[in-house]
Coordinates of C-alpha atoms and ligand atoms in Angstrom, one line a residue:
M11 CA 0.1 0.0 0.2
S12 CA 1.3 3.2 -1.0
L13 CA 0.8 6.4 1.0
F14 CA -1.8 7.9 -0.9
D15 CA -3.6 5.3 0.1
L16 CA -4.0 6.3 3.2
K17 CA -6.1 8.5 4.8
L18 CA -6.0 12.2 5.6
M19 CA -6.0 11.0 9.0
E20 CA -4.5 7.6 9.0
L21 CA -1.2 10.2 7.7
Q22 CA -1.4 12.4 10.5
N23 CA -1.2 9.7 12.9
R24 CA 1.5 8.3 11.6
L25 CA 3.3 12.0 11.5
A26 CA 2.0 12.0 15.3
R27 CA 3.9 8.6 15.4
K28 CA 6.7 10.1 14.4
E29 CA 6.8 6.9 11.2
L30 CA 7.0 9.4 8.6
S31 CA 8.2 13.4 8.7
V32 CA 6.1 16.2 6.2
S33 CA 9.7 16.4 4.3
E34 CA 9.3 12.6 3.6
L35 CA 5.4 13.5 2.4
V36 CA 6.1 16.6 0.6
D37 CA 8.7 15.5 -1.4
Q38 CA 7.1 11.8 -2.0
S39 CA 4.1 14.5 -3.9
Y40 CA 6.9 16.4 -5.6
R41 CA 8.3 12.8 -6.5
R42 CA 5.5 11.5 -7.9
I43 CA 4.6 15.3 -9.7
H44 CA 7.7 15.2 -11.8
E45 CA 7.4 11.3 -12.9
V46 CA 3.6 12.4 -13.8
D47 CA 2.8 14.9 -14.1
G48 CA 4.8 15.4 -18.1
K49 CA 1.7 12.9 -19.1
V50 CA -1.4 14.7 -16.9
R51 CA -0.5 17.8 -16.9
A52 CA -2.6 18.8 -13.8
F53 CA -0.5 21.8 -12.4
L54 CA 0.2 25.2 -13.8
S55 CA 3.2 26.1 -11.3
L56 CA 4.8 24.7 -8.5
D57 CA 5.9 26.2 -5.2
E58 CA 8.7 23.6 -4.3
E59 CA 10.8 25.4 -2.6
N60 CA 9.1 27.2 -0.4
A61 CA 7.1 23.8 0.3
K62 CA 10.1 21.8 1.1
N63 CA 11.2 24.8 3.5
A64 CA 7.4 24.7 5.1
A65 CA 7.5 21.2 5.6
K66 CA 10.4 21.6 7.7
Q67 CA 9.6 23.4 9.6
M68 CA 6.6 21.6 10.2
D69 CA 8.9 18.3 10.9
E70 CA 10.6 20.7 13.8
Q71 CA 6.7 21.1 15.3
L72 CA 6.8 17.7 15.0
Q73 CA 10.2 17.1 17.4
Q74 CA 8.5 19.4 19.8
G75 CA 5.5 18.4 20.2
G76 CA 1.7 20.8 21.0
E77 CA -1.2 21.4 18.6
R78 CA -1.1 21.1 15.4
G79 CA -3.9 21.8 12.5
L80 CA -6.4 19.3 11.6
L81 CA -4.8 18.8 7.9
F82 CA -1.1 19.1 9.4
G83 CA 2.3 18.3 7.0
L84 CA -0.6 17.4 4.0
P85 CA 0.3 18.1 0.6
A86 CA -2.2 20.1 -1.1
G87 CA -3.1 21.5 -5.0
I88 CA -5.0 25.1 -5.3
K89 CA -6.9 26.1 -8.4
D90 CA -5.2 28.3 -10.0
N91 CA -8.8 31.5 -9.7
I92 CA -8.1 31.6 -5.9
A93 CA -5.4 33.5 -4.2
T94 CA -1.9 33.1 -2.4
E95 CA 0.0 35.7 -1.7
G96 CA 3.7 35.9 -3.5
T97 CA 2.4 33.4 -6.4
L98 CA 1.1 33.6 -9.6
T99 CA -2.4 33.3 -10.1
T100 CA -3.9 33.0 -13.5
C101 CA -7.0 31.3 -14.1
A102 CA -5.1 30.0 -16.5
S103 CA -5.7 33.1 -18.7
Q104 CA -2.8 34.2 -20.7
F105 CA -4.2 37.7 -19.7
L106 CA -3.1 37.0 -16.2
S107 CA 0.1 35.2 -17.0
N108 CA 2.3 37.6 -14.9
Y109 CA 0.4 38.1 -12.2
K110 CA 0.9 37.6 -8.8
A111 CA -1.9 37.5 -5.9
I112 CA -0.5 40.7 -3.4
Y113 CA -3.2 38.0 -0.5
D114 CA -3.9 35.3 0.7
A115 CA -7.6 33.8 -0.4
T116 CA -9.8 33.3 3.4
V117 CA -9.1 29.5 2.2
I118 CA -5.8 29.9 1.7
K119 CA -5.1 32.1 5.1
K120 CA -7.4 28.9 6.7
L121 CA -5.4 26.0 5.1
K122 CA -2.4 27.5 6.5
S123 CA -4.0 27.6 9.8
A124 CA -4.8 23.7 9.7
Q125 CA -1.1 23.6 8.5
S126 CA -1.9 21.8 5.0
V127 CA 1.3 22.8 2.1
T128 CA 0.8 24.5 -0.5
V129 CA 2.7 22.2 -3.3
G130 CA 1.4 24.2 -6.4
K131 CA -1.7 26.0 -8.3
L132 CA -3.5 23.6 -11.0
N133 CA -4.9 24.3 -14.5
M134 CA -8.5 24.7 -15.4
D135 CA -10.3 26.3 -17.8
E136 CA -9.8 29.7 -18.6
F137 CA -11.5 32.2 -16.4
A138 CA -12.7 28.7 -14.6
M139 CA -15.2 28.5 -18.1
G140 CA -15.3 25.2 -19.2
G141 CA -16.1 21.3 -19.0
S142 CA -12.8 20.0 -20.3
N143 CA -9.6 22.0 -19.5
E144 CA -9.4 22.3 -23.1
N145 CA -10.3 26.4 -22.4
S146 CA -6.7 26.7 -20.8
S147 CA -4.6 29.1 -22.3
F148 CA -1.9 27.1 -21.5
H149 CA -1.9 23.3 -21.9
P150 CA -5.1 21.0 -22.4
T151 CA -5.0 18.8 -18.4
H152 CA -5.7 14.7 -19.2
N153 CA -7.4 12.5 -17.7
P154 CA -5.8 10.0 -15.4
W155 CA -7.5 7.1 -16.3
N156 CA -7.0 7.7 -20.2
V157 CA -4.5 10.3 -20.8
E158 CA -6.7 10.2 -24.3
Y159 CA -10.0 11.5 -22.6
V160 CA -10.5 15.7 -21.0
P161 CA -10.5 15.2 -17.3
G162 CA -13.5 17.3 -16.8
G163 CA -13.4 20.9 -16.2
S164 CA -13.1 23.8 -14.7
S165 CA -11.7 22.2 -11.7
G166 CA -9.7 19.6 -14.2
G167 CA -6.3 19.9 -12.6
S168 CA -7.4 20.3 -9.4
A169 CA -9.3 16.5 -9.9
A170 CA -6.3 15.1 -12.0
A171 CA -3.9 15.9 -9.6
V172 CA -5.7 14.1 -7.3
A173 CA -6.4 11.2 -9.1
A174 CA -2.8 10.9 -10.1
G175 CA -1.4 10.7 -6.5
E176 CA 0.1 14.4 -7.5
V177 CA -1.2 15.5 -4.3
Y178 CA -3.2 14.6 -0.8
F179 CA -6.7 16.8 -1.8
A180 CA -6.8 20.5 -3.9
L181 CA -9.0 23.0 -3.9
G182 CA -11.5 23.6 -7.0
S183 CA -14.8 25.6 -7.4
D184 CA -17.8 25.4 -8.0
T185 CA -20.2 27.4 -10.3
G186 CA -22.5 25.1 -13.0
G187 CA -20.6 22.0 -11.3
S188 CA -17.3 22.5 -12.0
I189 CA -15.2 20.3 -9.3
R190 CA -18.7 18.0 -9.3
Q191 CA -17.6 17.2 -13.2
P192 CA -14.5 16.4 -13.1
A193 CA -14.4 14.6 -9.6
S194 CA -16.5 12.7 -11.7
Y195 CA -14.7 12.0 -14.6
C196 CA -11.9 11.7 -12.7
G197 CA -13.0 8.9 -10.4
I198 CA -12.7 11.2 -7.1
V199 CA -14.6 12.5 -4.4
G200 CA -15.7 16.7 -5.0
M201 CA -18.4 18.6 -3.0
K202 CA -19.8 21.6 -3.7
P203 CA -20.2 23.3 -0.9
T204 CA -23.8 25.4 -0.3
Y205 CA -23.6 29.4 -1.2
G206 CA -22.0 31.4 1.1
L207 CA -20.8 28.3 3.2
V208 CA -16.8 28.9 2.2
S209 CA -15.2 32.1 2.0
R210 CA -15.4 33.4 -2.0
F211 CA -13.0 36.0 -0.7
G212 CA -9.8 35.3 -2.6
L213 CA -11.3 33.5 -5.6
V214 CA -11.0 35.3 -8.6
A215 CA -15.6 36.0 -9.8
F216 CA -16.8 34.1 -12.2
A217 CA -20.5 34.5 -11.6
S218 CA -20.9 35.9 -7.9
S219 CA -24.4 34.1 -7.0
L220 CA -23.3 31.1 -8.4
D221 CA -19.9 30.7 -7.4
Q222 CA -18.7 28.3 -4.8
I223 CA -15.6 26.9 -3.3
G224 CA -15.3 23.2 -2.3
P225 CA -13.1 20.1 -1.5
L226 CA -12.0 16.8 -3.8
T227 CA -10.4 14.0 -2.1
K228 CA -9.7 10.3 -2.8
N229 CA -13.1 9.9 -0.3
V230 CA -15.6 11.7 1.9
E231 CA -13.4 11.6 5.0
D232 CA -10.9 13.5 3.8
A233 CA -13.7 15.9 2.3
A234 CA -14.7 16.6 5.7
F235 CA -11.7 17.2 7.0
V236 CA -10.9 20.1 4.4
L237 CA -15.1 21.4 4.8
Q238 CA -14.1 21.1 7.9
S239 CA -11.1 23.2 7.6
I240 CA -12.4 25.5 5.2
A241 CA -16.2 25.9 5.5
G242 CA -16.8 29.7 8.5
H243 CA -18.4 33.1 7.9
D244 CA -15.9 35.6 6.7
P245 CA -16.6 39.6 7.0
M246 CA -14.7 40.3 4.0
D247 CA -17.2 38.0 2.0
S248 CA -21.0 39.5 2.4
T249 CA -22.3 36.7 0.6
S250 CA -21.1 34.8 3.4
A251 CA -23.7 32.7 5.9
N252 CA -23.2 33.3 9.9
V253 CA -23.8 30.0 10.4
E254 CA -22.9 27.6 13.1
I255 CA -20.0 24.2 11.5
P256 CA -21.4 21.7 12.7
D257 CA -18.8 19.1 12.9
Y258 CA -18.9 17.1 9.7
I259 CA -16.5 14.2 10.4
S260 CA -18.2 13.4 13.6
A261 CA -21.2 13.3 11.5
L262 CA -19.4 10.3 9.6
S263 CA -20.1 7.9 11.5
G264 CA -24.1 8.3 11.5
D265 CA -25.8 5.7 9.5
V266 CA -28.3 6.1 6.8
K267 CA -31.5 4.1 8.1
G268 CA -34.5 5.5 7.3
L269 CA -33.3 8.3 4.4
R270 CA -35.8 9.3 2.3
I271 CA -33.5 9.5 -1.5
A272 CA -35.4 11.0 -4.1
V273 CA -34.1 10.0 -7.5
P274 CA -35.7 13.0 -9.9
K275 CA -37.3 11.2 -13.5
E276 CA -35.8 14.0 -15.4
Y277 CA -32.2 13.0 -13.6
I278 CA -32.3 9.1 -14.9
G279 CA -34.3 9.7 -18.7
K280 CA -33.7 11.4 -21.9
G281 CA -29.8 12.0 -23.0
V282 CA -28.2 9.9 -20.2
D283 CA -26.0 6.9 -20.9
P284 CA -28.0 3.6 -19.9
R285 CA -24.8 2.1 -18.5
V286 CA -24.2 5.6 -15.8
K287 CA -28.0 5.3 -15.4
E288 CA -26.9 1.5 -14.5
S289 CA -24.4 2.8 -11.7
V290 CA -26.5 5.1 -10.4
M291 CA -29.4 2.2 -10.4
S292 CA -27.2 -0.6 -8.4
A293 CA -25.8 2.4 -5.3
L294 CA -29.4 2.8 -4.6
K295 CA -29.8 -1.0 -4.2
V296 CA -26.8 -0.3 -1.9
L297 CA -28.1 2.2 -0.1
E298 CA -31.3 0.1 0.0
G299 CA -28.8 -2.9 1.6
L300 CA -28.8 0.1 4.1
G301 CA -31.5 1.0 5.1
A302 CA -32.6 3.7 2.8
T303 CA -35.8 3.9 1.2
W304 CA -36.0 5.7 -2.7
E305 CA -39.0 7.4 -4.7
E306 CA -38.3 8.5 -8.3
V307 CA -39.8 12.1 -8.4
S308 CA -39.5 15.3 -10.8
L309 CA -37.6 18.3 -10.8
P310 CA -39.8 19.9 -13.9
H311 CA -37.7 22.3 -14.4
T312 CA -34.9 21.0 -15.2
E313 CA -34.9 21.1 -19.1
Y314 CA -34.5 25.0 -18.6
A315 CA -31.3 24.9 -16.1
V316 CA -28.7 25.0 -18.7
A317 CA -30.3 28.0 -20.8
A318 CA -31.1 30.1 -17.6
Y319 CA -27.1 28.9 -16.2
Y320 CA -26.1 30.2 -19.2
L321 CA -28.0 33.3 -19.5
L322 CA -27.2 34.0 -15.6
A323 CA -23.7 33.3 -15.3
S324 CA -22.8 35.4 -18.1
S325 CA -24.0 38.4 -17.0
E326 CA -22.4 38.3 -14.3
A327 CA -19.0 37.1 -15.7
S328 CA -19.2 40.0 -18.6
S329 CA -19.4 42.5 -15.5
N330 CA -17.0 41.0 -13.4
L331 CA -14.3 40.8 -16.1
A332 CA -14.7 44.3 -17.0
R333 CA -11.8 44.9 -14.7
F334 CA -9.5 43.2 -17.0
D335 CA -8.4 45.7 -19.1
G336 CA -4.8 46.3 -18.9
V337 CA -4.2 48.6 -16.7
R338 CA -5.4 47.9 -13.6
Y339 CA -5.5 44.0 -14.2
G340 CA -4.1 42.2 -17.5
V341 CA -0.8 42.7 -19.8
R342 CA -0.9 45.5 -21.6
T343 CA -1.1 45.4 -25.2
P344 CA 1.7 47.4 -26.1
N345 CA 0.1 48.2 -29.6
A346 CA -2.5 51.5 -28.2
N347 CA -2.4 54.6 -29.8
N348 CA -4.8 56.2 -26.5
L349 CA -7.5 54.4 -23.8
I350 CA -9.7 52.7 -26.2
E351 CA -7.9 51.1 -27.7
L352 CA -4.9 50.0 -25.0
Y353 CA -8.5 48.4 -23.6
R354 CA -10.0 47.1 -26.5
K355 CA -6.5 45.5 -27.8
S356 CA -5.5 44.0 -24.3
R357 CA -8.7 42.4 -23.8
S358 CA -9.0 41.1 -27.3
E359 CA -5.8 39.6 -27.1
G360 CA -5.9 38.6 -23.8
F361 CA -9.0 36.7 -23.7
G362 CA -9.4 33.5 -25.3
A363 CA -13.1 32.4 -27.0
E364 CA -14.5 30.9 -24.7
V365 CA -14.5 34.2 -22.2
K366 CA -14.8 36.4 -25.3
R367 CA -18.6 34.5 -26.1
R368 CA -19.4 34.3 -22.9
I369 CA -18.4 38.6 -22.3
M370 CA -20.9 38.8 -25.5
L371 CA -23.6 36.5 -24.4
G372 CA -23.8 38.3 -21.1
T373 CA -23.5 41.6 -22.8
Y374 CA -26.2 41.3 -25.0
A375 CA -28.4 39.6 -21.9
L376 CA -27.7 42.9 -20.1
S377 CA -28.6 45.6 -22.8
S378 CA -31.1 47.9 -22.3
G379 CA -34.3 46.8 -24.5
Y380 CA -33.3 43.3 -23.8
Y381 CA -32.9 42.6 -20.2
D382 CA -36.9 41.3 -19.7
A383 CA -36.5 38.8 -22.0
Y384 CA -33.2 37.2 -21.8
Y385 CA -32.1 38.0 -17.7
L386 CA -35.1 39.0 -16.0
K387 CA -37.0 35.9 -17.7
A388 CA -33.8 33.6 -16.4
Q389 CA -34.2 35.2 -12.8
K390 CA -37.2 34.0 -12.9
V391 CA -36.7 30.5 -13.7
R392 CA -34.1 30.6 -11.5
T393 CA -37.0 30.5 -8.8
L394 CA -39.2 27.9 -10.1
I395 CA -36.5 25.5 -10.0
K396 CA -34.9 26.7 -6.7
Q397 CA -39.1 25.6 -5.8
D398 CA -38.4 22.5 -7.1
F399 CA -36.8 21.2 -4.9
D400 CA -37.8 22.6 -2.4
Q401 CA -41.5 20.3 -3.1
V402 CA -39.2 17.6 -3.2
F403 CA -37.6 18.2 0.4
A404 CA -40.4 18.6 1.9
N405 CA -40.3 14.9 1.7
Y406 CA -37.2 13.3 1.1
D407 CA -33.9 14.0 2.9
V408 CA -31.6 13.8 -0.3
I409 CA -31.6 13.7 -4.1
I410 CA -29.8 11.0 -6.0
G411 CA -28.9 10.9 -9.6
P412 CA -25.4 10.5 -11.8
T413 CA -23.5 13.9 -11.4
A414 CA -23.2 14.1 -15.1
P415 CA -24.9 12.1 -17.9
T416 CA -22.2 10.5 -19.9
P417 CA -17.9 9.7 -18.8
A418 CA -15.3 11.9 -20.0
F419 CA -15.2 12.3 -23.9
K420 CA -12.1 12.3 -25.9
I421 CA -9.8 14.9 -26.1
G422 CA -10.7 16.9 -28.8
E423 CA -14.8 15.3 -29.3
Q424 CA -16.6 18.2 -28.3
V425 CA -14.3 21.9 -28.9
D426 CA -16.4 22.9 -31.7
N427 CA -19.3 22.2 -29.7
P428 CA -20.1 24.6 -27.2
L429 CA -23.9 23.6 -26.7
T430 CA -23.0 20.5 -26.3
M431 CA -20.6 21.3 -24.0
Y432 CA -23.2 23.2 -22.1
L433 CA -25.4 20.6 -22.1
N434 CA -22.7 18.1 -20.3
D435 CA -23.6 20.5 -16.8
I436 CA -27.1 19.6 -17.2
L437 CA -27.1 17.7 -13.6
T438 CA -24.8 19.9 -12.2
I439 CA -26.2 23.2 -13.0
P440 CA -29.9 23.7 -11.0
V441 CA -27.9 22.6 -7.7
N442 CA -26.0 25.9 -8.2
L443 CA -28.7 28.1 -9.1
A444 CA -30.7 26.7 -5.6
G445 CA -27.5 27.2 -4.5
I446 CA -27.9 24.0 -1.7
P447 CA -24.5 21.3 -1.0
A448 CA -24.2 17.9 -3.8
I449 CA -20.9 15.9 -3.7
S450 CA -19.7 13.4 -6.5
V451 CA -18.2 10.1 -4.9
P452 CA -17.4 7.3 -7.8
C453 CA -20.0 4.7 -8.4
G454 CA -19.0 2.4 -11.0
L455 CA -16.7 2.3 -14.7
V456 CA -17.6 2.4 -18.1
D457 CA -15.0 1.4 -20.3
G458 CA -12.7 2.0 -18.0
L459 CA -13.2 6.0 -17.5
P460 CA -15.3 6.6 -13.9
V461 CA -19.0 7.3 -12.9
G462 CA -20.0 9.9 -10.1
L463 CA -22.8 9.8 -8.2
Q464 CA -24.5 12.8 -6.6
I465 CA -26.1 13.4 -3.7
I466 CA -27.8 16.5 -3.2
G467 CA -29.1 17.7 -0.3
K468 CA -31.0 21.2 1.6
A469 CA -29.4 24.0 1.8
L470 CA -26.8 23.7 5.1
G471 CA -27.7 20.1 4.7
E472 CA -23.8 18.9 4.6
A473 CA -24.2 16.7 7.3
T474 CA -26.5 14.3 5.7
V475 CA -25.2 14.7 2.0
L476 CA -21.8 13.8 4.0
R477 CA -23.1 11.5 5.9
T478 CA -24.8 9.6 3.0
A479 CA -21.7 9.9 0.7
H480 CA -19.6 8.0 3.7
A481 CA -22.6 5.2 4.3
F482 CA -22.0 4.6 0.0
E483 CA -18.5 4.5 -0.2
Q484 CA -18.1 2.4 2.8
N485 CA -20.3 -0.1 1.6
T486 CA -18.5 -0.2 -2.2
E487 CA -15.0 -0.9 -3.8
F488 CA -15.3 2.3 -6.2
H489 CA -13.1 4.8 -4.0
K490 CA -10.4 2.3 -3.7
L491 CA -9.6 2.0 -7.5
R492 CA -6.6 3.6 -9.2
P493 CA -5.0 4.9 -12.0
Q494 CA -2.5 3.0 -13.8
L495 CA -0.2 6.4 -15.8
Ligands
LIG1 N1 -17.8 26.3 -14.1 C1 -18.3 25.8 -13.5 O1 -18.8 25.5 -13.0 C2 -18.4 24.9 -15.4 C3 -19.4 24.7 -16.0 N2 -19.2 24.4 -17.2 C4 -19.0 26.6 -16.6 O2 -18.1 26.4 -18.2 O3 -19.7 27.6 -16.7

């Protein structure tokens, strides 16, 4: 068994017993990166010197004894849209290729006090717009299960790095599925918390009413540890929820006897690969065997979710991305004769095609005369989608379905068809629109590629979501499967 097969808790115990040092753990992480990242290409930048120095200091602390953080000594990777002071934070955009953040995001501060070690920054679709990592301006990331396939996106680097054993956990962000879908494609656990549970301060904003940071890990227990470390109220984020944070770790020990599961018929119907549906049905049998019950329900507005999301997310993006003008942020064009030309050329040269598409779509949807027909209507659809969930949750504890309609697709297969790409998000987007939590856990393999089970909970119902996911995981072996690289 390699170190990488151990849970975060088991690694902590080994460190405490001095059977392992933080330096060994961090060195092992870099060794693995140097060995496989040429194939996976999950990383955009590494911070080897700082990480190794931090590890040495922690080893000294270990000798001295005393209190240790919840994630003490554990090597982590961070999606490159989360600000890390003094190091590159590029959002995988050419436009920010030289941008070094001048402060730490709140989640980074929290990881520092939990004492994990950041080993580097991870690839993503440019500004988190995409579902395959093919929109990174630097290079695509490859799926560790089959390097000809996409890892999903936009947190594809985060998912691939964890699946490939390069880091012990990673942070990603999820606006319309960007944590759960890559977790599903790469055979790992990915969780999007309730909107407002984790601070967005220092996350480069894409669609502020939807964005949420969350963990990508090898198993559910690790997800609970990371979530416990990063959740909590932050006065620096005005949308941060001021609520008490439950003990997610002890919540895992509960069982699922009597748990009422709803399975939306829209999530297992047309457009869903029958083999994916089969994996979900087998997962439901496992939960039934543990004492849960399930029934089919309807979330009738699901079919409008993708259209509403791409209007709302693009509208918010068109406004958020106005700050990248070559003056305040972004690489400045060298060939401008006046200010307007400077803005126009810097933005034209800096942004990639998908980002431009969304800015144009969003600007159009918000323009006077069209606002009511598009933006306002999409907001109304958002409310209907939220009400669908409220109605189901009046009678059920969790909602279960697939995370994505299919397993990962081949690199290049969908790049020329943005609409097909957008439709991959159909099962994850409604969750962001409603602001509720959901997790993706591995539940099968189709043609050697992983399938993810999505467990959706009520607002602030993370403990129930984690408990259900943990019960499933403890009674299956899928999370133990590792790709051969
Ligand atoms: N950012 C996300 O959560 C993923 C979604 N596919 C998007 O491109 O918007």
